[in-house]
Amino acid sequence: MENIFEKLRNRVREQFPKEYACHVFFVHKVALDLQKKYGGDLEIIELAAITHDIGRVEDGDNSLHSEIGSEKIIPWLKEFGYSEEKTPLIARCVLMHNKTAGFQSLEEKVVCSADNLSKLLYLDMFLLMCKKDTYLGKAEWGLKYIEKGYAKLALPGLKEEHKALYESLKERYQHVLSQ
C-alpha cells in the first residue's frame, strides 16, 4: 500500500507533469537537504514541498496560487486519511511558500526557502517551464525568478551561502539583456 507521500507525489505528477518534472521534484530535493541542516518535522516538510504549487492551474496569473493550494491540499489529505492534527500545518506551509514574512514555523521557512533556492540551484530545469517565445523574453523571465528566489530565502545564512551563485546567474542574464 502506498504511503501518504507516494500518493500525493503520484497525484502531483499526474495532474502537473511539467511542473513536477521541472520544479516540484527539485523543491522536494532541496527541502530534504534544508531539513537535515536546519531541522523541522520531516513529514510536514516533505508533504508541503511536494504539493506547494498545486494551486497554479486554477490561478491564471499565479498571484493567488499559494492561497488556492493551501485550500486544495486539505481535501486531498483528508481523502488519503491523513492526520487531522497535522493537516493545518501542511496547508500553512503551502500558503507561506512564496511569502517573505509572517512565518510561524521552521517548516514554513524550510519549504519557502526550498522553493526559492531550487530556482537558483536548478535554474536550467526551472526554465523548461518558461512560456516566452523570444530569448529576451526568456532572459527577462529567468532574471525575474532568480531575483525573486534569492530575495525570498527565509532561513538564516542561505543568502550569504548562495550569494556568489546568485550574482553569477544575475550577471549572465543582465549581459544577455544588455545586448
PDB file of C-alpha atoms in Angstrom, residues 85-164:
ATOM      1  CA  GLU A  85      -3.810  17.403  13.555  1.00  0.00           C
ATOM      2  CA  LYS A  86      -1.019  17.932  11.005  1.00  0.00           C
ATOM      3  CA  THR A  87      -3.188  18.907   8.020  1.00  0.00           C
ATOM      4  CA  PRO A  88      -3.371  22.614   9.001  1.00  0.00           C
ATOM      5  CA  LEU A  89       0.423  22.713   9.374  1.00  0.00           C
ATOM      6  CA  ILE A  90       0.909  21.430   5.829  1.00  0.00           C
ATOM      7  CA  ALA A  91      -1.747  23.817   4.495  1.00  0.00           C
ATOM      8  CA  ARG A  92       0.058  26.679   6.245  1.00  0.00           C
ATOM      9  CA  CYS A  93       3.390  25.672   4.637  1.00  0.00           C
ATOM     10  CA  VAL A  94       1.714  25.634   1.212  1.00  0.00           C
ATOM     11  CA  LEU A  95       0.207  29.056   1.938  1.00  0.00           C
ATOM     12  CA  MET A  96       3.539  30.550   3.038  1.00  0.00           C
ATOM     13  CA  HIS A  97       5.829  29.011   0.397  1.00  0.00           C
ATOM     14  CA  ASN A  98       6.044  32.224  -1.636  1.00  0.00           C
ATOM     15  CA  LYS A  99       5.864  34.813   1.137  1.00  0.00           C
ATOM     16  CA  THR A 100       8.598  36.983   2.612  1.00  0.00           C
ATOM     17  CA  ALA A 101       7.288  37.439   6.154  1.00  0.00           C
ATOM     18  CA  GLY A 102       4.734  36.177   8.646  1.00  0.00           C
ATOM     19  CA  PHE A 103       6.238  32.730   9.132  1.00  0.00           C
ATOM     20  CA  GLN A 104       5.008  30.856  12.193  1.00  0.00           C
ATOM     21  CA  SER A 105       7.145  27.741  11.973  1.00  0.00           C
ATOM     22  CA  LEU A 106      10.505  26.427  10.905  1.00  0.00           C
ATOM     23  CA  GLU A 107       8.730  24.116   8.460  1.00  0.00           C
ATOM     24  CA  GLU A 108       7.215  27.120   6.656  1.00  0.00           C
ATOM     25  CA  LYS A 109      10.663  28.691   6.306  1.00  0.00           C
ATOM     26  CA  VAL A 110      12.170  25.429   5.046  1.00  0.00           C
ATOM     27  CA  VAL A 111       9.506  24.942   2.353  1.00  0.00           C
ATOM     28  CA  CYS A 112       9.682  28.600   1.297  1.00  0.00           C
ATOM     29  CA  SER A 113      13.469  28.502   1.118  1.00  0.00           C
ATOM     30  CA  ALA A 114      13.450  25.182  -0.752  1.00  0.00           C
ATOM     31  CA  ASP A 115      11.055  26.570  -3.363  1.00  0.00           C
ATOM     32  CA  ASN A 116      13.175  29.641  -3.889  1.00  0.00           C
ATOM     33  CA  LEU A 117      16.620  28.067  -3.612  1.00  0.00           C
ATOM     34  CA  SER A 118      15.622  25.478  -6.212  1.00  0.00           C
ATOM     35  CA  LYS A 119      15.192  28.361  -8.679  1.00  0.00           C
ATOM     36  CA  LEU A 120      18.896  29.114  -8.269  1.00  0.00           C
ATOM     37  CA  LEU A 121      20.292  25.606  -7.944  1.00  0.00           C
ATOM     38  CA  TYR A 122      18.165  24.083 -10.718  1.00  0.00           C
ATOM     39  CA  LEU A 123      17.528  27.122 -12.900  1.00  0.00           C
ATOM     40  CA  ASP A 124      18.133  25.130 -16.075  1.00  0.00           C
ATOM     41  CA  MET A 125      15.244  22.822 -15.166  1.00  0.00           C
ATOM     42  CA  PHE A 126      13.021  25.679 -13.986  1.00  0.00           C
ATOM     43  CA  LEU A 127      13.492  27.456 -17.326  1.00  0.00           C
ATOM     44  CA  LEU A 128      11.902  24.499 -19.107  1.00  0.00           C
ATOM     45  CA  MET A 129       8.567  25.825 -17.843  1.00  0.00           C
ATOM     46  CA  CYS A 130       9.070  29.258 -19.424  1.00  0.00           C
ATOM     47  CA  LYS A 131       6.388  30.056 -21.988  1.00  0.00           C
ATOM     48  CA  LYS A 132       8.123  33.086 -23.517  1.00  0.00           C
ATOM     49  CA  ASP A 133       8.713  32.957 -27.276  1.00  0.00           C
ATOM     50  CA  THR A 134      11.881  35.033 -27.589  1.00  0.00           C
ATOM     51  CA  TYR A 135      15.269  34.610 -26.000  1.00  0.00           C
ATOM     52  CA  LEU A 136      14.965  38.113 -24.495  1.00  0.00           C
ATOM     53  CA  GLY A 137      11.599  37.190 -23.039  1.00  0.00           C
ATOM     54  CA  LYS A 138      13.120  34.039 -21.572  1.00  0.00           C
ATOM     55  CA  ALA A 139      16.066  36.021 -20.195  1.00  0.00           C
ATOM     56  CA  GLU A 140      13.738  38.542 -18.547  1.00  0.00           C
ATOM     57  CA  TRP A 141      11.703  35.687 -17.073  1.00  0.00           C
ATOM     58  CA  GLY A 142      14.836  33.918 -15.797  1.00  0.00           C
ATOM     59  CA  LEU A 143      16.252  37.092 -14.242  1.00  0.00           C
ATOM     60  CA  LYS A 144      12.938  37.830 -12.530  1.00  0.00           C
ATOM     61  CA  TYR A 145      12.825  34.375 -10.971  1.00  0.00           C
ATOM     62  CA  ILE A 146      16.393  34.299  -9.709  1.00  0.00           C
ATOM     63  CA  GLU A 147      15.895  37.750  -8.175  1.00  0.00           C
ATOM     64  CA  LYS A 148      12.610  36.697  -6.552  1.00  0.00           C
ATOM     65  CA  GLY A 149      14.093  33.400  -5.426  1.00  0.00           C
ATOM     66  CA  TYR A 150      17.140  34.948  -3.822  1.00  0.00           C
ATOM     67  CA  ALA A 151      15.066  37.635  -2.096  1.00  0.00           C
ATOM     68  CA  LYS A 152      12.778  35.023  -0.521  1.00  0.00           C
ATOM     69  CA  LEU A 153      15.406  32.796   1.094  1.00  0.00           C
ATOM     70  CA  ALA A 154      13.966  32.683   4.614  1.00  0.00           C
ATOM     71  CA  LEU A 155      16.488  30.602   6.562  1.00  0.00           C
ATOM     72  CA  PRO A 156      19.490  32.175   8.283  1.00  0.00           C
ATOM     73  CA  GLY A 157      22.702  32.111   6.292  1.00  0.00           C
ATOM     74  CA  LEU A 158      21.207  30.920   2.992  1.00  0.00           C
ATOM     75  CA  LYS A 159      21.598  34.253   1.222  1.00  0.00           C
ATOM     76  CA  GLU A 160      25.230  34.508   2.236  1.00  0.00           C
ATOM     77  CA  GLU A 161      25.892  30.880   1.308  1.00  0.00           C
ATOM     78  CA  HIS A 162      24.419  31.309  -2.194  1.00  0.00           C
ATOM     79  CA  LYS A 163      25.323  34.927  -2.924  1.00  0.00           C
ATOM     80  CA  ALA A 164      28.106  34.058  -5.389  1.00  0.00           C
TER      81      ALA A 164
END
